[in-house]
Short mmCIF file of C-alpha atoms in Angstrom, two decimals:
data_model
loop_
_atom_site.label_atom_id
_atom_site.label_comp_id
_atom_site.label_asym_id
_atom_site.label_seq_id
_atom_site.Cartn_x
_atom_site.Cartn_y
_atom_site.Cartn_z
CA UNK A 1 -91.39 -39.16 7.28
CA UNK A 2 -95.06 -39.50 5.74
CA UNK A 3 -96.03 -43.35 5.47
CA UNK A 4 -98.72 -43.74 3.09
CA UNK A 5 -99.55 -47.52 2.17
CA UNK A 6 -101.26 -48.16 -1.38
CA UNK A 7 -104.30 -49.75 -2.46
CA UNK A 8 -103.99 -51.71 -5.54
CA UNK A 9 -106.06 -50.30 -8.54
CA UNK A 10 -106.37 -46.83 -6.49
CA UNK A 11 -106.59 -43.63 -8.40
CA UNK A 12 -106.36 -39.77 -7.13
CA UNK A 13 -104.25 -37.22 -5.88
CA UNK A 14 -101.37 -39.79 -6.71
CA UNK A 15 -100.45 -41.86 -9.40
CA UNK A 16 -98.33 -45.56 -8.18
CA UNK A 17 -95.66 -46.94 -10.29
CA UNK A 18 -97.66 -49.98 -10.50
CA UNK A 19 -99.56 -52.59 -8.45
CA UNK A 20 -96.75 -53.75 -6.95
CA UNK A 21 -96.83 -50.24 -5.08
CA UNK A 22 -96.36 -51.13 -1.04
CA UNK A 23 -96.41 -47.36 -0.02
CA UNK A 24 -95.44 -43.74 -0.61
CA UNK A 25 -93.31 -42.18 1.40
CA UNK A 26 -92.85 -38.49 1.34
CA UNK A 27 -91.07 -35.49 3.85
CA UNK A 28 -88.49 -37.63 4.32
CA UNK A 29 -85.68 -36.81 6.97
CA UNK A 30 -82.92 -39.19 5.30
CA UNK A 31 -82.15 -42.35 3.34
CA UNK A 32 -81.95 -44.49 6.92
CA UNK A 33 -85.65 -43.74 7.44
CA UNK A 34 -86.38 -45.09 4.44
CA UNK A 35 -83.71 -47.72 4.74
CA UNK A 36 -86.00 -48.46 8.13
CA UNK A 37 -88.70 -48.46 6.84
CA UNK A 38 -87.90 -50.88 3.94
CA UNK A 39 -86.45 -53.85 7.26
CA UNK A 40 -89.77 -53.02 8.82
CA UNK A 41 -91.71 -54.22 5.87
CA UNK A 42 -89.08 -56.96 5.12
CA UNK A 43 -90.14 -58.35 8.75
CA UNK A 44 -93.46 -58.37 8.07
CA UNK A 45 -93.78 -59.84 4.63
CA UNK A 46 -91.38 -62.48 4.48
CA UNK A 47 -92.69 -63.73 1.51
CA UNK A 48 -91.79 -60.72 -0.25
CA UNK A 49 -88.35 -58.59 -0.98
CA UNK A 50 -88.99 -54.36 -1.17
CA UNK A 51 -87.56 -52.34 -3.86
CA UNK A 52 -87.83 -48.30 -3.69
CA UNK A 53 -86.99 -45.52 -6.10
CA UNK A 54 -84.94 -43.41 -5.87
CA UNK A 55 -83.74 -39.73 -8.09
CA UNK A 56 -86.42 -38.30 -10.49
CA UNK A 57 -89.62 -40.92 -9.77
CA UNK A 58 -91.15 -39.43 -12.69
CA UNK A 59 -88.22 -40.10 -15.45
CA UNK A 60 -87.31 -43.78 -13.89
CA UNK A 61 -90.43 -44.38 -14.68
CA UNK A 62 -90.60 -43.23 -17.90
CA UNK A 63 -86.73 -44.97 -18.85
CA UNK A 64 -88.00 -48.12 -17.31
CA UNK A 65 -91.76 -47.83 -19.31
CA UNK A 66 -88.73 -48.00 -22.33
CA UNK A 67 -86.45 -50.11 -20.61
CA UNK A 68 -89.46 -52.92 -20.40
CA UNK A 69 -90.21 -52.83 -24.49
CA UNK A 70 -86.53 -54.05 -25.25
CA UNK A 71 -86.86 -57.79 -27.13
CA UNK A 72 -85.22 -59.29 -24.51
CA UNK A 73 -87.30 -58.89 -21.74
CA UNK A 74 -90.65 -57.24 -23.61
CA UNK A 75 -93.63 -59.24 -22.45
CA UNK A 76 -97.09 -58.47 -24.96
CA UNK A 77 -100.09 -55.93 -23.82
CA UNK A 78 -102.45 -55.82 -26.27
CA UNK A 79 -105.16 -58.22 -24.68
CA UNK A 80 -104.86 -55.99 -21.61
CA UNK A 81 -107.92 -53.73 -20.07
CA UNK A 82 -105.93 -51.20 -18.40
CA UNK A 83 -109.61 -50.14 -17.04
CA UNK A 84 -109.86 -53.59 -14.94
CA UNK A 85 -107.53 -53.29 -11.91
CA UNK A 86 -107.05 -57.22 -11.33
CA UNK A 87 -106.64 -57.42 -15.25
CA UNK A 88 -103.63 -54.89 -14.94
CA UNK A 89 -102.15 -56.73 -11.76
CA UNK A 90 -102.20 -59.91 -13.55
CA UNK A 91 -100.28 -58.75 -16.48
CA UNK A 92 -97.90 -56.75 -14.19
CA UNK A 93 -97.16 -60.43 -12.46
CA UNK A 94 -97.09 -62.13 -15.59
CA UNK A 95 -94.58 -59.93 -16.75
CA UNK A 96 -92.59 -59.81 -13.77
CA UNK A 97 -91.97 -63.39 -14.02
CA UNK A 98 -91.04 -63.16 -17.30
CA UNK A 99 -88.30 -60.69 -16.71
CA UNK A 100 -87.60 -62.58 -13.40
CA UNK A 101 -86.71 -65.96 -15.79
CA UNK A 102 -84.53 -63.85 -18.35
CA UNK A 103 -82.66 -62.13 -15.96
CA UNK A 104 -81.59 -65.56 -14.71
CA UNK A 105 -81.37 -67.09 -18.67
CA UNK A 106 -77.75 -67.06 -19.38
CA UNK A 107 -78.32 -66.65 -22.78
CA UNK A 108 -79.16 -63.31 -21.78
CA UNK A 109 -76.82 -62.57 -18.94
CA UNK A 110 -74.28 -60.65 -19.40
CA UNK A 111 -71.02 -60.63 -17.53
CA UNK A 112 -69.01 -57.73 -14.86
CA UNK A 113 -66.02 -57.89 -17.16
CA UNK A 114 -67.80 -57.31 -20.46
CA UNK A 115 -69.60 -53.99 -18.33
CA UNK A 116 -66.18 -52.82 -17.61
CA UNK A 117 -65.43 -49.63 -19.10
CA UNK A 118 -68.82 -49.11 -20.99
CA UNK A 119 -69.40 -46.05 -19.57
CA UNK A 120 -67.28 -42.98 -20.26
CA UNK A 121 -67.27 -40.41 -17.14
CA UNK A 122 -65.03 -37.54 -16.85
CA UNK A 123 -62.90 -37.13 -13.36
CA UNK A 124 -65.80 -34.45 -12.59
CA UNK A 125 -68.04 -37.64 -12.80
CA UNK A 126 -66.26 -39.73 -10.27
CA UNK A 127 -66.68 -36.51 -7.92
CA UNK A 128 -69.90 -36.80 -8.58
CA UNK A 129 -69.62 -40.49 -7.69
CA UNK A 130 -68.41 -39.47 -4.38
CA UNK A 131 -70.41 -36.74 -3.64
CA UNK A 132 -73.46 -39.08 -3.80
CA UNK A 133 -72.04 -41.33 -1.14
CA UNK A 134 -71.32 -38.28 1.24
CA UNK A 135 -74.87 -37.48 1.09
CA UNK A 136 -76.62 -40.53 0.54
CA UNK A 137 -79.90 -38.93 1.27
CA UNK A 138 -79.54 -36.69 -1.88
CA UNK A 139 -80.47 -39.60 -4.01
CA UNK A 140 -83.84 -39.52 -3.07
CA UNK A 141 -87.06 -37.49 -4.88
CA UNK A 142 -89.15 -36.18 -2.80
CA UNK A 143 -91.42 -39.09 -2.63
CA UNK A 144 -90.19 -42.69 -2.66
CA UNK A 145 -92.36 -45.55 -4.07
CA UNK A 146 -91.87 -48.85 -1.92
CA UNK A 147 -92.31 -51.54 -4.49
CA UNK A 148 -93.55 -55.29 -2.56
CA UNK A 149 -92.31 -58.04 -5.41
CA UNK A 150 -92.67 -61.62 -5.11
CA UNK A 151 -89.13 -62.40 -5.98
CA UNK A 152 -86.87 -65.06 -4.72
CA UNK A 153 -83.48 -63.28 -4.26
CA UNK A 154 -82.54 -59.25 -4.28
CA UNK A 155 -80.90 -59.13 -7.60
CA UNK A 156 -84.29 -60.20 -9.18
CA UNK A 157 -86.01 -56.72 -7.77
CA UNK A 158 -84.58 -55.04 -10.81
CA UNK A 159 -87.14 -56.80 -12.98
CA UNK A 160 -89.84 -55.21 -10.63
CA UNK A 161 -88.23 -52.00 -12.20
CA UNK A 162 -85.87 -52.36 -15.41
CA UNK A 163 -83.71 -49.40 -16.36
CA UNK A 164 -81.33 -48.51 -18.78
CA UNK A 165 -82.77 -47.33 -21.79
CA UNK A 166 -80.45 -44.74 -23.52
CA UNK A 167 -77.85 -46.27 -25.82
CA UNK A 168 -75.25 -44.96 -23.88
CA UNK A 169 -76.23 -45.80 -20.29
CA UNK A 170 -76.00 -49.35 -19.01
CA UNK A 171 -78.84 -51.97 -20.14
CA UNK A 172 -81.38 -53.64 -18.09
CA UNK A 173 -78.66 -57.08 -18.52
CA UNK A 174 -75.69 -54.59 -17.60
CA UNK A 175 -77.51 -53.25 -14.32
CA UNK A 176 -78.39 -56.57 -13.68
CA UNK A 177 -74.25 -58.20 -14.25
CA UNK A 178 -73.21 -54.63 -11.42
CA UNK A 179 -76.00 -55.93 -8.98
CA UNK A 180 -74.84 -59.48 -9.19
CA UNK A 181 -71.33 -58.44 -8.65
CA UNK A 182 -71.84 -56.18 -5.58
CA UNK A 183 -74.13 -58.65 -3.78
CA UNK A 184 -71.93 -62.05 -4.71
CA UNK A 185 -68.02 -60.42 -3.80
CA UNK A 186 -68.72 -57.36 -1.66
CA UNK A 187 -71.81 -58.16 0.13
CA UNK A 188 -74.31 -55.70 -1.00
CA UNK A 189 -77.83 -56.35 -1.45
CA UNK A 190 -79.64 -54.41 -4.19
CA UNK A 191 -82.51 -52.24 -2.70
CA UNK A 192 -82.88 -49.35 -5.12
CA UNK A 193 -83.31 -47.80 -8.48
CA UNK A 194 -83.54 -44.26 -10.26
CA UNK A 195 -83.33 -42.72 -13.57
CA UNK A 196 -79.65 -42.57 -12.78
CA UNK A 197 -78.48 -44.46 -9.74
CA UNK A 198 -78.31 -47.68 -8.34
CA UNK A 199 -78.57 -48.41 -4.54
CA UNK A 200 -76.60 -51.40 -2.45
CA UNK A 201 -77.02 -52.04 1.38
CA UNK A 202 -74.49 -53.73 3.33
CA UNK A 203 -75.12 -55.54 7.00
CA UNK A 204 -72.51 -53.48 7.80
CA UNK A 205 -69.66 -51.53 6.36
CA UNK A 206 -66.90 -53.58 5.01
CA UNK A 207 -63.61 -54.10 6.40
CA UNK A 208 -60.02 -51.93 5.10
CA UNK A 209 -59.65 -54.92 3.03
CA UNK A 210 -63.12 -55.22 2.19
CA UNK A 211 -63.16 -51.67 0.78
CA UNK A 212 -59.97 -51.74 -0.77
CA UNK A 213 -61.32 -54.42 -3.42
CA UNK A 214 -64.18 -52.38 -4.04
CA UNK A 215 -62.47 -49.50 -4.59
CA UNK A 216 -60.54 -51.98 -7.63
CA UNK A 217 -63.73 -53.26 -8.50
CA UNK A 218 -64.99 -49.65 -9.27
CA UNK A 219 -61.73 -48.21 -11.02
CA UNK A 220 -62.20 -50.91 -13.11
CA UNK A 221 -65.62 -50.53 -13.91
CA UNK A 222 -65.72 -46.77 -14.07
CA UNK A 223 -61.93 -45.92 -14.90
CA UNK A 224 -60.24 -42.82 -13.94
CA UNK A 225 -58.06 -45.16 -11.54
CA UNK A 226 -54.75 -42.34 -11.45
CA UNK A 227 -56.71 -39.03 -12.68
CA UNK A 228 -59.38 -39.53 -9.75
CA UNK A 229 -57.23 -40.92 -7.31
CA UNK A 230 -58.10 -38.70 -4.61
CA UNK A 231 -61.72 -39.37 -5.17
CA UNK A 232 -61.53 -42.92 -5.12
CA UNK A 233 -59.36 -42.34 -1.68
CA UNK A 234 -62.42 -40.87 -0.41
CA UNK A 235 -65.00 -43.41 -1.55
CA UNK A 236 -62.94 -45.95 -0.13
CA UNK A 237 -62.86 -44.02 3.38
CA UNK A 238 -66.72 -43.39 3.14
CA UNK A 239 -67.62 -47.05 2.16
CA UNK A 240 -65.42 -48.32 5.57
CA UNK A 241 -68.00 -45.96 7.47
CA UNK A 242 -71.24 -46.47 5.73
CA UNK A 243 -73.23 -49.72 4.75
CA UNK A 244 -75.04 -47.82 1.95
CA UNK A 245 -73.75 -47.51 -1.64
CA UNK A 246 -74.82 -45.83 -4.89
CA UNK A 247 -73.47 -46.64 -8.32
CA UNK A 248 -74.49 -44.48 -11.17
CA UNK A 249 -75.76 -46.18 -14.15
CA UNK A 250 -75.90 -43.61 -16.91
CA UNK A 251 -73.89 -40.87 -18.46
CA UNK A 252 -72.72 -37.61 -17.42
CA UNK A 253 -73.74 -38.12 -14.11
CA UNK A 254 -71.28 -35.10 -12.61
#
């Protein structure tokens, strides 16, 4: 795996997602190197928490550029000079913390049970679902933006990269109520977003009973509990051998 590390304000061959950029990483082997990579950096900036990217950099990107100008969370850029590198970072950390202090408003939160059954996917989709967790490393573009963000816990990453734009996908608020629920019952931390998925890491894979109530968790958020049974069987199997999980966010994801 290529290890690139960023320069704030630089400009080239490659274009960061934003000053927060920590590095690029690119050729990589599989989601554990990046996984690695991510502990590494962890250990050596304990003031900060790392958030990468994960399918289609370009289109997260673009869904979260959306994602950012919803009234909730939109934070004003019209005294900005986008030509003035420290001017940009400034605003960048400005908003940050202002998406930081509404994801934690509960006037804006909203709750795992009101997420439930938002989304409509088809059986196909839940093989989908399962697919993904067979081959983690499929998740990834071919280059992975490492995001450093001064943030306090891992659930508060997201507002270093809000998704959930399209009407029918889940909002920044819903993302935020699935991370919340994985890290606070099943012990996954949020390290990861795309234009469609969501990534968890466990300190290690969860127990039969462990998996079995997050197998319920997902039937209930997802559905499909009796026409995907045999999917669910297997996503259940995989989590008991795998730390890693990925939750799609959007529709049609099969």
């Amino acid at each position: 795996m290529k290890i690139r590390l960023v320069e704030n304000g630089e400009t080239g061959a490659y274009r960061p997602v934003d000053s927060f950029s920590y590095a690029r990483l690119s050729e990589i082997g599989s989601l554990d190197e990046v996984l690695a990579f991510v502990s590494r950096s962890r250990a050596a900036n304990p003031e900060a928490r790392f958030l990468c990217t994960l399918d289609d950099l370009n289109q997260c990107c673009y869904t979260s550029m959306h994602a950012a100008g919803n009234d909730r969370i939109e934070w004003p850029a019209e005294s900005v000079d986008f030509d003035d590198p420290r001017a940009v970072h400034a605003f960048e950390v400005a908003r940050l913390e202002h998406v930081v202090a509404r994801l934690d408003d509960a006037r804006y939160r909203t709750t795992w049970e009101a997420v439930a059954g938002t989304l409509r996917p088809s059986p196909a989709d839940i093989a989908a679902l399962v697919a993904t967790n067979r081959d983690a490393s499929a998740v990834l573009d071919d280059v992975v933006y490492v995001q450093r963000l001064p943030v306090s816990r891992d659930d508060l990453l997201l507002a270093g990269l809000p998704n959930g734009y399209f009407s029918s996908d889940w909002d920044v608020f819903q993302n935020h109520a699935v991370i919340r629920r994985m890290e606070e019952l099943h012990g996954y931390r949020f390290f990861g977003i795309g234009a469609s998925w969501l990534g968890f890491v466990a300190d290690a894979p969860p127990n039969a009973q462990g998996a079995a109530r997050l197998i319920e968790d997902l039937t209930g958020l997802y559905g499909h509990a009796g026409d995907a049974s045999d999917a669910w069987r297997e996503l259940e199997s995989l989590a008991r051998r795998s730390p890693t999980l990925l939750l799609c966010y959007t529709e049609d994801f099969a």
